[in-house]
Amino acid sequence: PPAFFVAGPDGWIGPSPLRPELTMTPTDKDPRGGKVEFTVWVHTSDVKNAGTDADILMEIVGDVCTSSRKPLVDPLGQRDLFERGQTDEFRVHCREIGLVRSIILESNGMSSKPNWHLEKVVIEGPDKQKLFFPYGNWLGPGTQLKVEIPGQLKDPFADRRTYELITHTSNLQNAGTDANVYVEIRGIMGSTGKLPLRNDSIDSFERGQEDKFTVQAPKDLGPLVELVIGHDECGGLKDAWHLEQVEILDPSGKKLYFDCDRWLDSKSGLEVVLDPSETDPRGMRRTYTVTTKTG
């Protein structure tokens, strides 16, 4: 009778975190019986420094048994995995584990970028049923290296809405700031909560500058009623900010304007609540030249 040599559930060979060699034991049973394949999509968050170069392992937990730990690697070594805002796809082969209940993710925390901000994991099994594993937090030596995430049938981000936001820093002396700016978009159906405005590719909030941002809301906020914007005054020598106005493009494509035209500083206040308008306030502004003569 034929003999089958079984590599076992961790049958990967390769560089760390894999093994350079395997020892396989013989059996008279075909090990391919009862094998299943899962498709796994890993969504790294789109936040500053979210990506990691650490080794990531995953274990799928069923109501019968588990898949055992599987390294999430590119077999061809051609992809840079777990980068900011990126979705990576993997195939996981394992024995029958029953109904999937949760997943366990583990980082070895060993790289120049050890911390990882994971948004969610999506798994599709042999029955083509998708399960969602939302996390929205850090994994690494700065927080925890291992986490178990329960699965759910509904995508928690399915109702998420995107708002495009543009800030206009005034063209005045010392109008720009290096402080950390935040916003809260409020509608009749909810708000985003206070969220930082960051763009790592440019120096934002400079004098006379227009800066564009994408703001995610957990759901449709409905018609917008006001905008809260402010900063933490931690800008060193540039801790004050003169904001001219803000524009928001909602998911329906409607643009609203929020006129400010004031300083945000410790004297005038670090935060302001702005009302929306469908009219661009720049069209109503006038420039006057004042000349003084000292006798």
Short mmCIF file of C-alpha atoms in Angstrom, two decimals:
data_model
loop_
_atom_site.label_atom_id
_atom_site.label_comp_id
_atom_site.label_asym_id
_atom_site.label_seq_id
_atom_site.Cartn_x
_atom_site.Cartn_y
_atom_site.Cartn_z
CA PRO A 1 0.00 0.00 0.00
CA PRO A 2 1.14 3.57 -0.59
CA ALA A 3 2.73 5.52 2.23
CA PHE A 4 2.06 9.21 2.78
CA PHE A 5 4.57 11.52 4.41
CA VAL A 6 2.80 14.26 6.33
CA ALA A 7 4.41 17.66 6.78
CA GLY A 8 1.89 18.60 9.43
CA PRO A 9 -0.23 21.71 9.84
CA ASP A 10 2.83 24.01 9.84
CA GLY A 11 4.30 22.76 6.59
CA TRP A 12 6.06 25.94 5.49
CA ILE A 13 9.77 25.95 4.69
CA GLY A 14 11.74 29.17 4.37
CA PRO A 15 13.48 32.00 6.20
CA SER A 16 12.33 33.28 9.59
CA PRO A 17 9.65 32.98 10.90
CA LEU A 18 9.53 29.70 8.91
CA ARG A 19 11.75 26.67 9.39
CA PRO A 20 14.69 25.73 7.12
CA GLU A 21 13.67 22.04 7.08
CA LEU A 22 10.84 19.66 7.98
CA THR A 23 10.68 16.15 9.39
CA MET A 24 7.75 14.18 7.93
CA THR A 25 6.32 11.00 9.38
CA PRO A 26 4.77 8.22 7.27
CA THR A 27 1.12 7.20 7.41
CA ASP A 28 -1.13 4.92 5.36
CA LYS A 29 -3.93 7.56 5.33
CA ASP A 30 -4.11 10.21 2.63
CA PRO A 31 -3.59 13.47 4.56
CA ARG A 32 -5.45 15.47 1.91
CA GLY A 33 -8.77 14.15 3.14
CA GLY A 34 -10.67 16.71 5.19
CA LYS A 35 -8.43 19.62 4.16
CA VAL A 36 -10.06 23.04 3.73
CA GLU A 37 -8.91 26.37 2.36
CA PHE A 38 -9.63 29.81 3.81
CA THR A 39 -9.09 33.08 1.98
CA VAL A 40 -7.89 35.78 4.35
CA TRP A 41 -7.85 39.55 3.75
CA VAL A 42 -5.85 41.60 6.24
CA HIS A 43 -6.63 45.34 6.30
CA THR A 44 -3.92 47.56 7.79
CA SER A 45 -5.32 50.86 9.07
CA ASP A 46 -4.79 54.13 7.23
CA VAL A 47 -3.24 55.97 10.17
CA LYS A 48 0.24 57.36 10.75
CA ASN A 49 2.93 54.65 11.21
CA ALA A 50 0.28 51.90 10.91
CA GLY A 51 2.46 49.56 8.85
CA THR A 52 4.84 46.97 10.24
CA ASP A 53 7.73 44.80 9.10
CA ALA A 54 7.33 42.39 12.01
CA ASP A 55 6.40 38.74 11.43
CA ILE A 56 2.65 38.10 11.81
CA LEU A 57 1.11 34.70 12.61
CA MET A 58 -2.57 33.80 12.61
CA GLU A 59 -4.55 30.93 14.11
CA ILE A 60 -8.15 30.31 13.07
CA VAL A 61 -10.22 28.99 15.99
CA GLY A 62 -13.17 26.70 15.25
CA ASP A 63 -15.68 24.96 17.48
CA VAL A 64 -13.93 21.61 16.88
CA CYS A 65 -10.25 22.53 16.80
CA THR A 66 -7.91 25.22 15.45
CA SER A 67 -5.87 25.65 12.30
CA SER A 68 -2.66 25.91 14.38
CA ARG A 69 -0.50 28.99 13.93
CA LYS A 70 0.13 30.01 10.33
CA PRO A 71 2.68 32.63 9.26
CA LEU A 72 1.14 35.27 7.03
CA VAL A 73 3.79 35.49 4.33
CA ASP A 74 4.06 35.97 0.60
CA PRO A 75 5.32 32.59 -0.72
CA LEU A 76 7.14 34.37 -3.58
CA GLY A 77 8.59 37.08 -1.38
CA GLN A 78 7.59 39.79 -3.86
CA ARG A 79 5.18 41.87 -1.75
CA ASP A 80 5.85 44.31 1.05
CA LEU A 81 3.12 43.24 3.46
CA PHE A 82 1.16 45.13 6.13
CA GLU A 83 1.75 48.64 4.83
CA ARG A 84 -0.40 51.63 5.83
CA GLY A 85 -3.87 51.54 4.22
CA GLN A 86 -3.08 48.27 2.42
CA THR A 87 -5.12 45.08 2.08
CA ASP A 88 -3.14 41.83 1.83
CA GLU A 89 -4.65 38.53 0.69
CA PHE A 90 -3.54 35.09 1.87
CA ARG A 91 -4.57 31.44 1.47
CA VAL A 92 -4.63 29.30 4.60
CA HIS A 93 -4.89 25.51 4.30
CA CYS A 94 -5.72 23.43 7.31
CA ARG A 95 -7.78 20.50 8.55
CA GLU A 96 -11.49 20.78 9.21
CA ILE A 97 -11.95 22.98 12.25
CA GLY A 98 -15.74 23.26 12.37
CA LEU A 99 -17.53 26.61 12.62
CA VAL A 100 -15.10 29.50 12.85
CA ARG A 101 -15.42 31.38 16.14
CA SER A 102 -12.40 33.69 16.32
CA ILE A 103 -8.87 34.30 15.16
CA ILE A 104 -5.67 34.75 17.15
CA LEU A 105 -3.11 37.18 15.73
CA GLU A 106 0.43 37.35 17.02
CA SER A 107 3.36 39.63 16.19
CA ASN A 108 6.95 38.84 17.03
CA GLY A 109 7.52 42.58 17.47
CA MET A 110 10.97 42.34 15.93
CA SER A 111 11.67 44.93 13.22
CA SER A 112 12.46 48.60 12.78
CA LYS A 113 8.68 49.07 12.51
CA PRO A 114 7.48 46.72 15.28
CA ASN A 115 4.05 48.22 16.01
CA TRP A 116 1.11 47.55 13.70
CA HIS A 117 -2.32 49.21 13.56
CA LEU A 118 -4.79 46.63 12.27
CA GLU A 119 -8.21 47.73 11.06
CA LYS A 120 -9.82 44.33 10.47
CA VAL A 121 -9.46 40.81 9.06
CA VAL A 122 -11.97 39.19 6.70
CA ILE A 123 -12.09 35.41 6.20
CA GLU A 124 -13.98 33.42 3.57
CA GLY A 125 -14.31 29.67 4.12
CA PRO A 126 -15.16 26.78 1.80
CA ASP A 127 -18.87 27.65 2.07
CA LYS A 128 -18.10 31.17 0.68
CA GLN A 129 -19.48 32.74 3.87
CA LYS A 130 -17.49 35.79 4.93
CA LEU A 131 -16.73 36.52 8.56
CA PHE A 132 -15.43 39.86 9.82
CA PHE A 133 -12.94 40.37 12.64
CA PRO A 134 -12.77 44.09 13.52
CA TYR A 135 -9.92 45.33 15.69
CA GLY A 136 -9.03 48.98 15.03
CA ASN A 137 -6.08 49.03 17.42
CA TRP A 138 -2.34 48.52 17.78
CA LEU A 139 -0.54 45.19 17.96
CA GLY A 140 3.10 45.15 18.96
CA PRO A 141 5.53 45.69 21.82
CA GLY A 142 4.00 49.11 22.54
CA THR A 143 0.66 47.49 23.49
CA GLN A 144 0.28 43.71 23.21
CA LEU A 145 1.87 41.10 20.96
CA LYS A 146 -1.08 38.71 20.83
CA VAL A 147 -4.83 39.20 20.55
CA GLU A 148 -7.92 37.04 20.00
CA ILE A 149 -10.66 38.65 17.89
CA PRO A 150 -14.19 37.16 17.75
CA GLY A 151 -15.87 36.91 14.37
CA GLN A 152 -19.15 38.43 13.24
CA LEU A 153 -21.32 38.15 10.14
CA LYS A 154 -21.82 41.89 9.58
CA ASP A 155 -19.03 44.13 8.35
CA PRO A 156 -18.77 46.81 11.07
CA PHE A 157 -17.40 49.24 8.47
CA ALA A 158 -20.16 48.68 5.91
CA ASP A 159 -21.97 51.86 6.97
CA ARG A 160 -18.83 54.00 7.06
CA ARG A 161 -18.97 57.26 5.10
CA THR A 162 -16.15 59.39 3.71
CA TYR A 163 -16.04 63.18 3.91
CA GLU A 164 -13.50 65.27 2.01
CA LEU A 165 -12.33 68.27 4.04
CA ILE A 166 -10.26 71.28 2.95
CA THR A 167 -8.76 73.82 5.34
CA HIS A 168 -7.73 77.30 4.19
CA THR A 169 -5.06 78.92 6.37
CA SER A 170 -5.25 82.71 6.13
CA ASN A 171 -2.65 84.67 4.17
CA LEU A 172 -1.58 86.72 7.16
CA GLN A 173 1.74 87.11 8.95
CA ASN A 174 2.39 84.15 11.28
CA ALA A 175 -0.98 82.59 10.31
CA GLY A 176 0.42 79.07 9.99
CA THR A 177 0.80 76.58 12.82
CA ASP A 178 2.72 73.42 13.72
CA ALA A 179 0.21 72.45 16.41
CA ASN A 180 -1.87 69.26 16.17
CA VAL A 181 -5.21 70.13 14.55
CA TYR A 182 -8.42 68.13 15.06
CA VAL A 183 -11.99 68.26 13.78
CA GLU A 184 -15.40 66.91 14.65
CA ILE A 185 -18.08 66.82 11.95
CA ARG A 186 -21.60 66.88 13.36
CA GLY A 187 -24.81 65.98 11.56
CA ILE A 188 -28.40 65.44 12.64
CA MET A 189 -27.77 61.67 12.78
CA GLY A 190 -24.46 61.64 14.64
CA SER A 191 -20.87 62.84 14.63
CA THR A 192 -17.37 61.63 13.81
CA GLY A 193 -16.04 62.41 17.26
CA LYS A 194 -12.82 64.40 17.46
CA LEU A 195 -10.32 63.19 14.85
CA PRO A 196 -6.78 64.42 14.10
CA LEU A 197 -6.07 66.07 10.74
CA ARG A 198 -2.77 64.68 9.46
CA ASN A 199 -0.97 64.55 6.15
CA ASP A 200 2.49 63.07 6.53
CA SER A 201 3.54 63.96 2.96
CA ILE A 202 3.40 67.77 3.39
CA ASP A 203 3.84 70.48 6.01
CA SER A 204 0.18 71.30 6.65
CA PHE A 205 -1.45 74.53 7.86
CA GLU A 206 1.12 76.94 6.43
CA ARG A 207 0.34 80.59 5.66
CA GLY A 208 -2.00 80.96 2.66
CA GLN A 209 -2.10 77.19 2.16
CA GLU A 210 -4.97 74.89 1.21
CA ASP A 211 -4.81 71.41 2.78
CA LYS A 212 -6.97 68.43 1.85
CA PHE A 213 -7.93 65.57 4.16
CA THR A 214 -10.17 62.49 4.18
CA VAL A 215 -12.32 62.04 7.27
CA GLN A 216 -14.10 58.74 7.99
CA ALA A 217 -17.41 58.64 9.84
CA PRO A 218 -18.77 55.38 11.31
CA LYS A 219 -22.10 55.98 9.52
CA ASP A 220 -24.03 58.51 7.48
CA LEU A 221 -24.24 61.65 9.61
CA GLY A 222 -27.19 63.08 7.72
CA PRO A 223 -27.34 66.81 6.90
CA LEU A 224 -24.39 68.55 8.55
CA VAL A 225 -25.21 71.07 11.27
CA GLU A 226 -21.81 72.25 12.53
CA LEU A 227 -18.07 71.71 12.51
CA VAL A 228 -15.80 71.74 15.54
CA ILE A 229 -12.15 72.54 14.79
CA GLY A 230 -9.25 73.29 17.10
CA HIS A 231 -5.68 72.43 18.04
CA ASP A 232 -3.57 71.57 21.10
CA GLU A 233 -1.25 74.62 20.96
CA CYS A 234 1.76 72.26 20.85
CA GLY A 235 3.43 73.96 17.91
CA GLY A 236 6.49 75.46 19.55
CA LEU A 237 7.09 78.92 18.09
CA LYS A 238 4.11 78.40 15.75
CA ASP A 239 1.41 77.51 18.27
CA ALA A 240 -1.27 79.97 17.06
CA TRP A 241 -3.29 79.51 13.87
CA HIS A 242 -5.40 81.90 11.79
CA LEU A 243 -7.98 79.83 9.95
CA GLU A 244 -9.85 81.47 7.08
CA GLN A 245 -12.43 78.77 6.31
CA VAL A 246 -13.12 75.05 5.89
CA GLU A 247 -14.90 73.25 3.05
CA ILE A 248 -16.52 69.81 3.32
CA LEU A 249 -17.68 67.59 0.48
CA ASP A 250 -20.16 65.05 1.86
CA PRO A 251 -20.72 61.51 0.46
CA SER A 252 -23.54 62.78 -1.80
CA GLY A 253 -21.20 65.29 -3.45
CA LYS A 254 -22.70 68.35 -1.74
CA LYS A 255 -20.18 71.03 -0.74
CA LEU A 256 -20.60 73.11 2.40
CA TYR A 257 -18.54 76.06 3.62
CA PHE A 258 -17.63 76.87 7.23
CA ASP A 259 -16.44 80.43 7.68
CA CYS A 260 -13.94 81.10 10.48
CA ASP A 261 -11.65 84.10 9.72
CA ARG A 262 -10.19 84.26 13.23
CA TRP A 263 -7.25 83.27 15.37
CA LEU A 264 -7.23 79.99 17.25
CA ASP A 265 -4.86 80.59 20.15
CA SER A 266 -4.76 80.73 23.93
CA LYS A 267 -6.07 84.30 23.93
CA SER A 268 -9.02 83.91 21.55
CA GLY A 269 -9.69 80.22 22.20
CA LEU A 270 -8.13 77.03 20.85
CA GLU A 271 -11.43 75.60 19.54
CA VAL A 272 -14.33 77.01 17.55
CA VAL A 273 -17.74 75.73 16.44
CA LEU A 274 -18.60 76.75 12.86
CA ASP A 275 -21.97 76.78 11.10
CA PRO A 276 -22.41 75.49 7.53
CA SER A 277 -23.33 77.57 4.49
CA GLU A 278 -23.88 76.70 0.85
CA THR A 279 -22.27 80.02 -0.16
CA ASP A 280 -18.50 80.44 -0.38
CA PRO A 281 -17.66 83.23 2.11
CA ARG A 282 -14.65 84.22 0.03
CA GLY A 283 -17.04 85.74 -2.51
CA MET A 284 -18.29 88.18 0.11
CA ARG A 285 -14.91 89.33 1.39
CA ARG A 286 -13.43 92.67 0.38
CA THR A 287 -9.84 93.90 0.61
CA TYR A 288 -9.15 97.43 1.79
CA THR A 289 -5.81 99.21 1.75
CA VAL A 290 -5.13 101.48 4.72
CA THR A 291 -2.39 104.09 4.54
CA THR A 292 -1.15 105.86 7.65
CA LYS A 293 1.00 108.96 7.78
CA THR A 294 2.95 109.95 10.83
CA GLY A 295 3.36 113.72 11.15
#
